[in-house]
Coordinates of C-alpha atoms in Angstrom, one line a residue:
M1136 CA -0.1 0.3 0.1
K1137 CA 1.1 3.4 -0.9
F1138 CA 0.2 7.0 0.1
N1139 CA 1.0 9.9 -1.4
I1140 CA 2.8 12.5 0.0
L1141 CA 0.9 15.9 0.7
M1142 CA 2.2 18.9 2.1
L1143 CA -0.7 19.6 4.0
L1144 CA -0.3 17.1 6.5
C1145 CA 1.2 19.0 10.3
N1146 CA 2.9 17.2 12.7
V1147 CA 4.6 15.3 10.8
N1148 CA 7.4 14.7 12.0
W1149 CA 10.9 12.8 8.7
T1150 CA 13.7 10.4 10.0
I1151 CA 16.4 11.7 7.4
D1152 CA 18.3 7.7 7.7
P1153 CA 21.8 8.9 5.7
Y1154 CA 23.5 6.7 3.8
D1155 CA 27.0 7.0 1.4
N1156 CA 23.9 6.6 -2.1
G1157 CA 21.9 9.1 -1.1
S1158 CA 19.1 9.2 2.6
S1159 CA 15.8 7.7 2.9
F1160 CA 12.9 9.9 4.9
I1161 CA 11.2 8.3 6.9
L1162 CA 8.2 8.9 8.1
S1163 CA 8.5 8.7 12.2
E1164 CA 4.7 7.5 13.1
T1165 CA 4.9 4.1 10.3
G1166 CA 8.3 3.3 9.0
K1167 CA 7.3 4.5 5.8
S1168 CA 9.7 5.7 3.2
V1169 CA 9.5 8.6 0.3
K1170 CA 9.4 6.9 -3.4
F1171 CA 10.5 8.6 -6.6
N1172 CA 7.7 7.5 -9.0
G1173 CA 9.5 9.4 -11.8
L1174 CA 9.8 12.4 -12.9
G1175 CA 6.2 14.6 -12.5
E1176 CA 5.0 11.6 -10.9
Q1177 CA 3.7 12.6 -7.4
L1178 CA 6.3 11.1 -4.7
T1179 CA 4.6 7.8 -2.3
I1180 CA 5.3 6.7 1.2
V1181 CA 5.8 3.0 0.9
D1182 CA 6.9 0.5 3.1
R1183 CA 10.5 1.3 3.3
N1184 CA 13.3 -1.2 1.5
N1185 CA 17.0 -0.3 2.1
E1186 CA 18.3 -1.2 -1.6
D1187 CA 15.1 0.1 -3.4
P1188 CA 17.5 3.2 -4.7
T1189 CA 14.0 5.0 -6.0
Q1190 CA 13.9 5.9 -2.3
R1191 CA 17.6 7.4 -1.4
W1192 CA 17.5 10.9 -1.5
I1193 CA 20.4 13.6 -2.2
I1194 CA 20.2 16.5 0.5
T1195 CA 22.1 19.7 -1.2
K1196 CA 22.4 23.3 -0.1
Q1197 CA 23.2 25.8 -2.3
F1198 CA 24.3 28.7 0.3
L1199 CA 25.4 27.8 4.0
E1200 CA 23.0 26.1 6.0
F1201 CA 19.6 26.3 4.3
P1202 CA 17.6 26.6 1.8
V1203 CA 18.0 22.8 1.0
F1204 CA 17.2 21.3 -2.5
I1205 CA 15.3 17.4 -2.1
C1206 CA 16.5 15.3 -5.7
S1207 CA 16.5 11.7 -5.9
S1208 CA 19.3 9.6 -6.4
Q1209 CA 18.1 8.1 -9.6
N1210 CA 17.9 11.1 -11.6
P1211 CA 19.3 14.0 -9.7
N1212 CA 18.1 16.3 -12.0
A1213 CA 14.3 15.7 -10.3
C1214 CA 14.2 17.7 -7.5
A1215 CA 11.0 17.8 -5.1
T1216 CA 8.8 20.0 -6.0
P1217 CA 5.4 21.7 -4.3
V1218 CA 2.8 21.6 -6.8
E1219 CA 0.7 25.0 -7.3
G1220 CA -3.4 24.7 -9.2
I1221 CA -6.0 25.1 -7.4
F1222 CA -6.3 21.0 -7.5
E1223 CA -3.2 20.0 -6.3
E1224 CA -2.7 21.9 -3.7
G1225 CA -0.3 19.9 -1.6
K1226 CA 0.8 17.5 -3.9
V1227 CA 4.4 17.3 -4.1
I1228 CA 6.1 15.7 -7.4
A1229 CA 10.1 15.2 -8.4
F1230 CA 10.1 17.9 -11.8
L1231 CA 13.9 18.9 -13.0
G1232 CA 15.1 22.2 -11.8
S1233 CA 16.5 24.8 -14.7
P1234 CA 19.7 23.9 -16.6
Q1235 CA 21.4 25.8 -13.9
G1236 CA 20.1 23.5 -11.4
P1237 CA 16.8 23.6 -9.1
T1238 CA 14.4 26.4 -8.5
L1239 CA 12.9 28.8 -6.7
R1240 CA 10.5 26.8 -5.6
Q1241 CA 12.8 23.4 -5.2
E1242 CA 14.5 25.4 -1.3
W1243 CA 13.5 23.1 1.7
V1244 CA 14.6 24.0 5.3
I1245 CA 14.8 21.1 7.9
H1246 CA 14.2 21.5 11.4
K1247 CA 15.8 19.3 14.1
V1248 CA 13.6 18.4 16.8
A1249 CA 14.9 16.3 20.0

């Protein structure tokens, strides 16, 4: 079973599990992880599989610390992007950045919680 990722979820905690070839984003409550489903497709939450490269993400920063870009290890040019539109509110897809890299819409801030 998989669930679509929506930014409308409040008070959701994620654990970032780092690996040499990309990090996994784990939903703390369920232990499920975020999956890349292809360019232009919505990201989903699925059962965690540490061997699945579609569940690995590269976190890069453009400046000192924040914001960061979260891009697929499968396609480093495909970054997590919120979708704009009346029927798309909260939807997060994998989308290409510009030739210079990710766009401003693809910036994320990660907060550490105790």
